[in-house]
Tab-separated table of C-alpha atoms in Angstrom:
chain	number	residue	atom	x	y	z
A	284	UNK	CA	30.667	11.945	-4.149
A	285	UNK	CA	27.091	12.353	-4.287
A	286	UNK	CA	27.080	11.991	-8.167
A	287	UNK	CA	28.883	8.645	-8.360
A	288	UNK	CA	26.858	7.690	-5.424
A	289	UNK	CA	23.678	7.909	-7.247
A	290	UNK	CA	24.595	6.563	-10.495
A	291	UNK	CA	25.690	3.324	-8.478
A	292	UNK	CA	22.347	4.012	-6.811
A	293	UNK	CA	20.494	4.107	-9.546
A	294	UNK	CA	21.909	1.353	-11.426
A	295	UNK	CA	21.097	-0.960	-7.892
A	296	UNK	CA	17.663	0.736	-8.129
A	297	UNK	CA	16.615	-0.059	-11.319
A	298	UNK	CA	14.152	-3.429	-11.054
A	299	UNK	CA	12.191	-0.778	-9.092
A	300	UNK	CA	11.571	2.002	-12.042
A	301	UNK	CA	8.085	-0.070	-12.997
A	302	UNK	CA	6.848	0.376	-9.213
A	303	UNK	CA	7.767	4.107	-9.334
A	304	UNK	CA	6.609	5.238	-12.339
A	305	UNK	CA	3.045	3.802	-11.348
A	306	UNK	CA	3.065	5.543	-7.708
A	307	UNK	CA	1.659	8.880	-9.199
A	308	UNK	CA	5.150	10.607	-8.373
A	309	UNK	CA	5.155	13.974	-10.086
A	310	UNK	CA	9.211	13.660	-9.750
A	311	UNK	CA	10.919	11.496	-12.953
A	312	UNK	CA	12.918	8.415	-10.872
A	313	UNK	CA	16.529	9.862	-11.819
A	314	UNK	CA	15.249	12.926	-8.985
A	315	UNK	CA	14.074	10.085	-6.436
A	316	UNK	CA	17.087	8.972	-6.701
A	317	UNK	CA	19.112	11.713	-6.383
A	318	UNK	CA	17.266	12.886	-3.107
A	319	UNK	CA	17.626	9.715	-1.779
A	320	UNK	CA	21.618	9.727	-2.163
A	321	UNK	CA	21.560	13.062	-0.948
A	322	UNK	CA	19.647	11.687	2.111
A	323	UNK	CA	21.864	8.828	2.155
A	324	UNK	CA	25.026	10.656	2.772
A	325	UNK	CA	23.835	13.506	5.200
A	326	UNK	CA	22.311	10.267	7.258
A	327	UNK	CA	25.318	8.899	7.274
A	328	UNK	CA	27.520	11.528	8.200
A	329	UNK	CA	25.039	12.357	11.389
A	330	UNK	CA	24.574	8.967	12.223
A	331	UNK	CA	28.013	8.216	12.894
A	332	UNK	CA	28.676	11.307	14.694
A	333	UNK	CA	25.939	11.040	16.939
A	334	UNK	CA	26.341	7.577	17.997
A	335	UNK	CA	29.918	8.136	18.640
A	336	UNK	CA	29.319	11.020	20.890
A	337	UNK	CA	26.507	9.174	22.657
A	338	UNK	CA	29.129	5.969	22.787
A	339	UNK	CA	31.777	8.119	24.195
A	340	UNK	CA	30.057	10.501	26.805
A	341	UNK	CA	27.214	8.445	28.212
A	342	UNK	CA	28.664	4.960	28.026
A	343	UNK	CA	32.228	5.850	28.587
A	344	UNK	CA	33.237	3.716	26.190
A	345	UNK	CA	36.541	3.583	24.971
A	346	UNK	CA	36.817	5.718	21.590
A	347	UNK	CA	38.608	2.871	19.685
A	348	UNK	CA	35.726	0.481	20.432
A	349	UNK	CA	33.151	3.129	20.363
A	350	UNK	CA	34.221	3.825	16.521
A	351	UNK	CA	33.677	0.211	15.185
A	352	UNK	CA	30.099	0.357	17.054
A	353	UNK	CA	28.999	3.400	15.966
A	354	UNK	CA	29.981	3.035	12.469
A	355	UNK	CA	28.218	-0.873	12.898
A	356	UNK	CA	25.224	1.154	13.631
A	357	UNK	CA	25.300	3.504	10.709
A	358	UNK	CA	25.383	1.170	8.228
A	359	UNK	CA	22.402	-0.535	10.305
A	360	UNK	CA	20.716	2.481	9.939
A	361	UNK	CA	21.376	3.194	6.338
A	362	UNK	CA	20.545	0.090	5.380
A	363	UNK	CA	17.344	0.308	6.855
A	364	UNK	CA	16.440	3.519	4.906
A	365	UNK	CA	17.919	2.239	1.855
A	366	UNK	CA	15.360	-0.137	1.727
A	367	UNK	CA	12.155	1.605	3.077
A	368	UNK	CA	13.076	4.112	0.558
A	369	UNK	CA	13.256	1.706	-2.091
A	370	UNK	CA	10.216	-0.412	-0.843
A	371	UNK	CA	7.875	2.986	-0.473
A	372	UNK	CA	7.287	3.120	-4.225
A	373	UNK	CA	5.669	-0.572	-4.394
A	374	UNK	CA	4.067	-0.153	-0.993
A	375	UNK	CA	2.400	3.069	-2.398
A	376	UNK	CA	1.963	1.319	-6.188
A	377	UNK	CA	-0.398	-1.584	-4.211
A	378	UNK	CA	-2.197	1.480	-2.052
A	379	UNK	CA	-2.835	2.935	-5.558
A	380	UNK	CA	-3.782	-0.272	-7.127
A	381	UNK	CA	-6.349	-1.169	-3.935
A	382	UNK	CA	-8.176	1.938	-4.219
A	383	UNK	CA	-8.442	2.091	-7.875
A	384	UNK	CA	-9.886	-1.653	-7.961
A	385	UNK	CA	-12.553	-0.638	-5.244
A	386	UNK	CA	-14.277	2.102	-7.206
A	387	UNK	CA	-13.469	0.905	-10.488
A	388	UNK	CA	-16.825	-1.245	-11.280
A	389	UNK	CA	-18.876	1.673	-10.499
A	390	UNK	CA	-17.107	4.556	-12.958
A	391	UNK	CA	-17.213	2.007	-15.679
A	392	UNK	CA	-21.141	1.399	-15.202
A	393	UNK	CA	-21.009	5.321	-15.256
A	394	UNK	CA	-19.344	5.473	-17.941
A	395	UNK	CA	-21.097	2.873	-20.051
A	396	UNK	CA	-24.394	5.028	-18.977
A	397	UNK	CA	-23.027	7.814	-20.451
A	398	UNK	CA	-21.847	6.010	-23.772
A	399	UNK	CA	-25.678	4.618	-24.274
A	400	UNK	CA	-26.852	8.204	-24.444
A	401	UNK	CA	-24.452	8.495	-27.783
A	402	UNK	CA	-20.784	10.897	-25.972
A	403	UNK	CA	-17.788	10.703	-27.759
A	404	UNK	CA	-15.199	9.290	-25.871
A	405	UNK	CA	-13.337	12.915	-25.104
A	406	UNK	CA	-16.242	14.204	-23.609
A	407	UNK	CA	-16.960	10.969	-21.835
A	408	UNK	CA	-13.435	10.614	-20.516
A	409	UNK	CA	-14.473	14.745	-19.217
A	410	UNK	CA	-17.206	14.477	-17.527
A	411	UNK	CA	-15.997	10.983	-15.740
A	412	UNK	CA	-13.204	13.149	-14.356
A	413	UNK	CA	-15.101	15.871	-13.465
A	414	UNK	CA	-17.724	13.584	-11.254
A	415	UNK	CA	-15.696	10.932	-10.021
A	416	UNK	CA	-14.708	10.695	-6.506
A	417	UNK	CA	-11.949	8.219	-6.915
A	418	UNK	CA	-8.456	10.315	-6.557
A	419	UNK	CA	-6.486	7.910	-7.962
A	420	UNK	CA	-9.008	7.261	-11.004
A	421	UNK	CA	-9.506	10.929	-11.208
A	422	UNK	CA	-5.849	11.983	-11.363
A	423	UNK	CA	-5.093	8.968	-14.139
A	424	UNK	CA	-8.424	10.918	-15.945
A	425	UNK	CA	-6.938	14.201	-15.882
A	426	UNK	CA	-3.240	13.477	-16.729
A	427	UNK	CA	-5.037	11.527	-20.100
A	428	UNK	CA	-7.012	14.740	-20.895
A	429	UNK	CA	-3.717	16.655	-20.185
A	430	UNK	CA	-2.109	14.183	-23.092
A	431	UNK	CA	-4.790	15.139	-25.055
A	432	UNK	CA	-5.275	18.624	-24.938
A	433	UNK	CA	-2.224	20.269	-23.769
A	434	UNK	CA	0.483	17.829	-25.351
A	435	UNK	CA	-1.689	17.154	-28.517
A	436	UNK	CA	-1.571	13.008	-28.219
A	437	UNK	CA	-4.201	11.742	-29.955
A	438	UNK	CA	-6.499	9.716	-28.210
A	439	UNK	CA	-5.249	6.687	-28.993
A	440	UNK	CA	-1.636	7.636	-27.568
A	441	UNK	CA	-2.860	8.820	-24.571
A	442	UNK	CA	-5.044	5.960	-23.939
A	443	UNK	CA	-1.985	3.323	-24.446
A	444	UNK	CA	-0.251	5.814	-22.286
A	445	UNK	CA	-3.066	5.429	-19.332
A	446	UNK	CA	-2.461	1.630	-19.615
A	447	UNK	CA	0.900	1.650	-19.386
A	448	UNK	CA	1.179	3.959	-16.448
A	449	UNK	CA	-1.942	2.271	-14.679
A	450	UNK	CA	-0.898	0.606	-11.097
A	451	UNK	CA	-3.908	-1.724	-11.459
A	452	UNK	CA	-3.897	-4.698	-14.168
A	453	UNK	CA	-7.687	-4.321	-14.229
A	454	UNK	CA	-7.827	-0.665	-15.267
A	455	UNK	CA	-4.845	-1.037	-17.806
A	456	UNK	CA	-7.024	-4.334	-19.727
A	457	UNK	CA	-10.154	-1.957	-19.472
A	458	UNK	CA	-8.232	0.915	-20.937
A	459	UNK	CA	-6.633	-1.483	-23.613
A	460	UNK	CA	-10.057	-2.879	-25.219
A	461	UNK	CA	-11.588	-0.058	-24.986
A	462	UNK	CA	-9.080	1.722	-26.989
A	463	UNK	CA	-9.116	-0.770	-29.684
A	464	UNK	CA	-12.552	-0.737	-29.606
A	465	UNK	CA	-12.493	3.502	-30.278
A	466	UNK	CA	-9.854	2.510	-32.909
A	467	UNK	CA	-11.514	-0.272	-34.827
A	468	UNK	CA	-15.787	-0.460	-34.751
A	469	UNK	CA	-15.970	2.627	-32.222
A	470	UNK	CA	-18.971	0.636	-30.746
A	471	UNK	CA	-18.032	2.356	-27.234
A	472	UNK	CA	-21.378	0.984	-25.394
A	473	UNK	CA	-21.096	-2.800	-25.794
A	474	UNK	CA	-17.348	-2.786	-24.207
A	475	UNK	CA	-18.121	-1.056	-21.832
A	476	UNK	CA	-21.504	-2.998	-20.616
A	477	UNK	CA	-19.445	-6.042	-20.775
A	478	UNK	CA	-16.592	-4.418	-18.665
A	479	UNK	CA	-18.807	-2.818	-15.823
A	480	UNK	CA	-21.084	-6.536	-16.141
A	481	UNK	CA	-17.636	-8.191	-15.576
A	482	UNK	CA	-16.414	-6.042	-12.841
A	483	UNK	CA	-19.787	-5.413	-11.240
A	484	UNK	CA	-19.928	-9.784	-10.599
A	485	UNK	CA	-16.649	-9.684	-9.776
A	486	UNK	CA	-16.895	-7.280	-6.844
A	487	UNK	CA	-20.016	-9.195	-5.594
A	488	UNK	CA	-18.206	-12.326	-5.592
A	489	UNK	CA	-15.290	-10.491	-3.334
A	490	UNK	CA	-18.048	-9.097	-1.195
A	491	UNK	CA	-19.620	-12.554	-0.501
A	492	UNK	CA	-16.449	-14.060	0.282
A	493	UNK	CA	-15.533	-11.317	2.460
A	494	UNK	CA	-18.833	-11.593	4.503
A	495	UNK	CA	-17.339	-15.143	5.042
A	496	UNK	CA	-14.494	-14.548	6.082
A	497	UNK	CA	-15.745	-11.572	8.608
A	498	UNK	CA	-18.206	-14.152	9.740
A	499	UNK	CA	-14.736	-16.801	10.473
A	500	UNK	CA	-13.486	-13.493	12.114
A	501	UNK	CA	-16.436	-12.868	14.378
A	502	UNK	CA	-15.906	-16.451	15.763
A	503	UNK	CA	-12.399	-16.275	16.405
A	504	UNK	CA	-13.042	-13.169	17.896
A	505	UNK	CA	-15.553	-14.695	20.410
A	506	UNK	CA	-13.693	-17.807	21.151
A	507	UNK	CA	-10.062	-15.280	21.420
A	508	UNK	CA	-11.764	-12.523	23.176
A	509	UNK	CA	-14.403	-14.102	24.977
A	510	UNK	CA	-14.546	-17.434	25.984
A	511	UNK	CA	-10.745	-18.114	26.613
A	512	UNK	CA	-10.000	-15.667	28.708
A	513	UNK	CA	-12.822	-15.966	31.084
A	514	UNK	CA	-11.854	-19.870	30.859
A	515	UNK	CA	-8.252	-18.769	31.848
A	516	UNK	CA	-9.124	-16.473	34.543
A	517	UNK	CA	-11.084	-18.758	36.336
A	518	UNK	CA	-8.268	-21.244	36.042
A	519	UNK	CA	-6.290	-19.362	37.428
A	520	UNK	CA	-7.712	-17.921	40.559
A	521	UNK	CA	-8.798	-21.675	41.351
A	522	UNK	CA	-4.916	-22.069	40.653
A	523	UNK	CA	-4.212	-18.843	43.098
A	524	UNK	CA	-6.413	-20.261	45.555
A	525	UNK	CA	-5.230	-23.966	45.839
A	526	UNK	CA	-1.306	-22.656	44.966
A	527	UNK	CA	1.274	-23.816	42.183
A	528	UNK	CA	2.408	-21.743	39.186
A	529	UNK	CA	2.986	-22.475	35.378
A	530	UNK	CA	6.567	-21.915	34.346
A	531	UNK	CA	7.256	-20.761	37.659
A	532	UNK	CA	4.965	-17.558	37.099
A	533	UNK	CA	2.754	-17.449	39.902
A	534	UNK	CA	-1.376	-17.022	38.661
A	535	UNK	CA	-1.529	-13.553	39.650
A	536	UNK	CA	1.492	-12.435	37.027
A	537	UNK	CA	-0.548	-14.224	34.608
A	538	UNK	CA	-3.881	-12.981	35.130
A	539	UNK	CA	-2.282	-9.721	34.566
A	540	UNK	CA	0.153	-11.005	31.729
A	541	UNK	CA	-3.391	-12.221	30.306
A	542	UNK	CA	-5.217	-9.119	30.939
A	543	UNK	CA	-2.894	-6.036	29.717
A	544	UNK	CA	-0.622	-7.652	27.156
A	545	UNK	CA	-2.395	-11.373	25.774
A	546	UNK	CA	-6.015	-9.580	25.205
A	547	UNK	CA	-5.342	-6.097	23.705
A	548	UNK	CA	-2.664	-6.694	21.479
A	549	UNK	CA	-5.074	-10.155	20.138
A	550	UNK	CA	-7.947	-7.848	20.027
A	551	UNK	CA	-5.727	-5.467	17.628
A	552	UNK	CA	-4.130	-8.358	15.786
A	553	UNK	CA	-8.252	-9.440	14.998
A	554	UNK	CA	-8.818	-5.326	14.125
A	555	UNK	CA	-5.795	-4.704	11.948
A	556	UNK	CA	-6.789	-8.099	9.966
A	557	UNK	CA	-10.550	-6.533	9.589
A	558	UNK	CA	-9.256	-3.156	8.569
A	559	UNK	CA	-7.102	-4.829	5.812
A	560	UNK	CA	-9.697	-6.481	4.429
A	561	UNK	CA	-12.448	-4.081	4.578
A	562	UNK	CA	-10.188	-1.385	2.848
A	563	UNK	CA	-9.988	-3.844	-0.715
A	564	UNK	CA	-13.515	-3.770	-0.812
């Protein structure tokens, strides 16, 4: 059951192969897979087990209606799964992708430091893993010194190899030129000035458009967090004082409405939107 449930599950799964094999899984798909139909089925089995007992005993329900609900509810369940496990490889493919992009600029100035002072590119590529702090960048580093001196690529192979693996667009075009510039004039330095020049504006034109947008935040913020509410409040107790309602909520429910729901979970909407866009950068 389990094996004709995950070659159907793999063929369904397929369009999502490219996502997984640049997640930095250390598992080949076919074993994703195969975990995931194995989680599949014991989710299944439980699911609709459970809910039936908890139909039958603590909602008395009758057991030929409490079959159709529970089983409603397992696939509801399943279905859910089915598709965080399918969606966790691209969700983790963009984490990978964000946090190589933020550090990249600087290891390619490093790196382009290094190449004035006359490395080879094996040694370069070795002492960039070594020193870098990136974990993404330095685990894409290692596995191409792994290709190179435990598998025996060339350097050319494993290079095309790093592209092709890379989550990030950005790293994969870097990788790409300067392989063809180690296969062609070897002139190592002048790609990689003109990648970490490249990158280096790049990231300072993100960082001044993110200072904008923080400073767009900081006013919402003021007029959300600040201003309204104490405009609210006070229309309200004049409201409490003078009696009526809105929607037939008296001003008392709402200044309490306002104060423990409207305000914290705006205040966290405003935070989560700053944390997304302070972890790109």
């Amino acid at each position: 059951m389990i094996e004709s449930l995950t070659a159907r599950f793999l063929q369904l799964a397929e369009p999502f192969r490219q996502y997984y094999e640049r997640a930095g899984f250390n598992d080949p798909f076919e074993t994703y897979i195969l975990n995931v139909a194995r989680a599949l089925v014991l989710l299944l089995i439980t699911s609709a087990v459970v809910l039936t007992l908890i139909h039958v005993s603590l909602f008395n329900m009758n057991p030929l209606l409490a079959l159709p609900a529970s089983l409603l509810l397992t696939f509801a369940t399943t279905a859910i799964f089915t598709g965080l496990a399918l969606y966790y490889p691209v969700y983790r493919t963009y984490s990978r992708r964000v946090s190589i992009e933020k550090d990249l600029p600087f290891t390619v100035a490093y790196m382009a430091s290094l190449a004035s002072s006359g490395m080879g590119l094996e040694r370069l590529l070795e002492r960039v893993a070594v020193y870098e702090t990136n974990r993404e960048l330095r685990r894409e580093l290692f596995l191409t010194l792994r290709d190179i001196k435990a598998l025996g690529l060339d350097t050319l192979t494993a290079l095309a190899r790093l592209a092709s693996r890379s989550p990030s667009a950005l790293l994969s075009s870097f990788i790409l030129a300067l392989r063809e510039a180690y296969a062609t004039s070897g002139d190592l330095k002048s790609v990689l000035m003109h990648y970490a020049k490249l990158m280096l504006d790049e990231k300072t034109q993100r960082l001044r458009s993110l200072v904008n947008t923080l400073s767009m935040l900081a006013e919402v913020y003021t007029t959300m967090m600040v201003a309204a509410p104490l405009m609210f409040i006070t229309m309200l107790i004049v409201m409490n004082v003078l009696g009526g309602g809105v929607l037939g909520l008296s001003p008392d429910i709402l200044i309490l409405v306002l104060t423990f729901i409207v305000i914290p979970f705006s205040a966290l909407g405003i935070y989560i939107a700053i944390d997304g866009l302070m972890s790109r950068v």
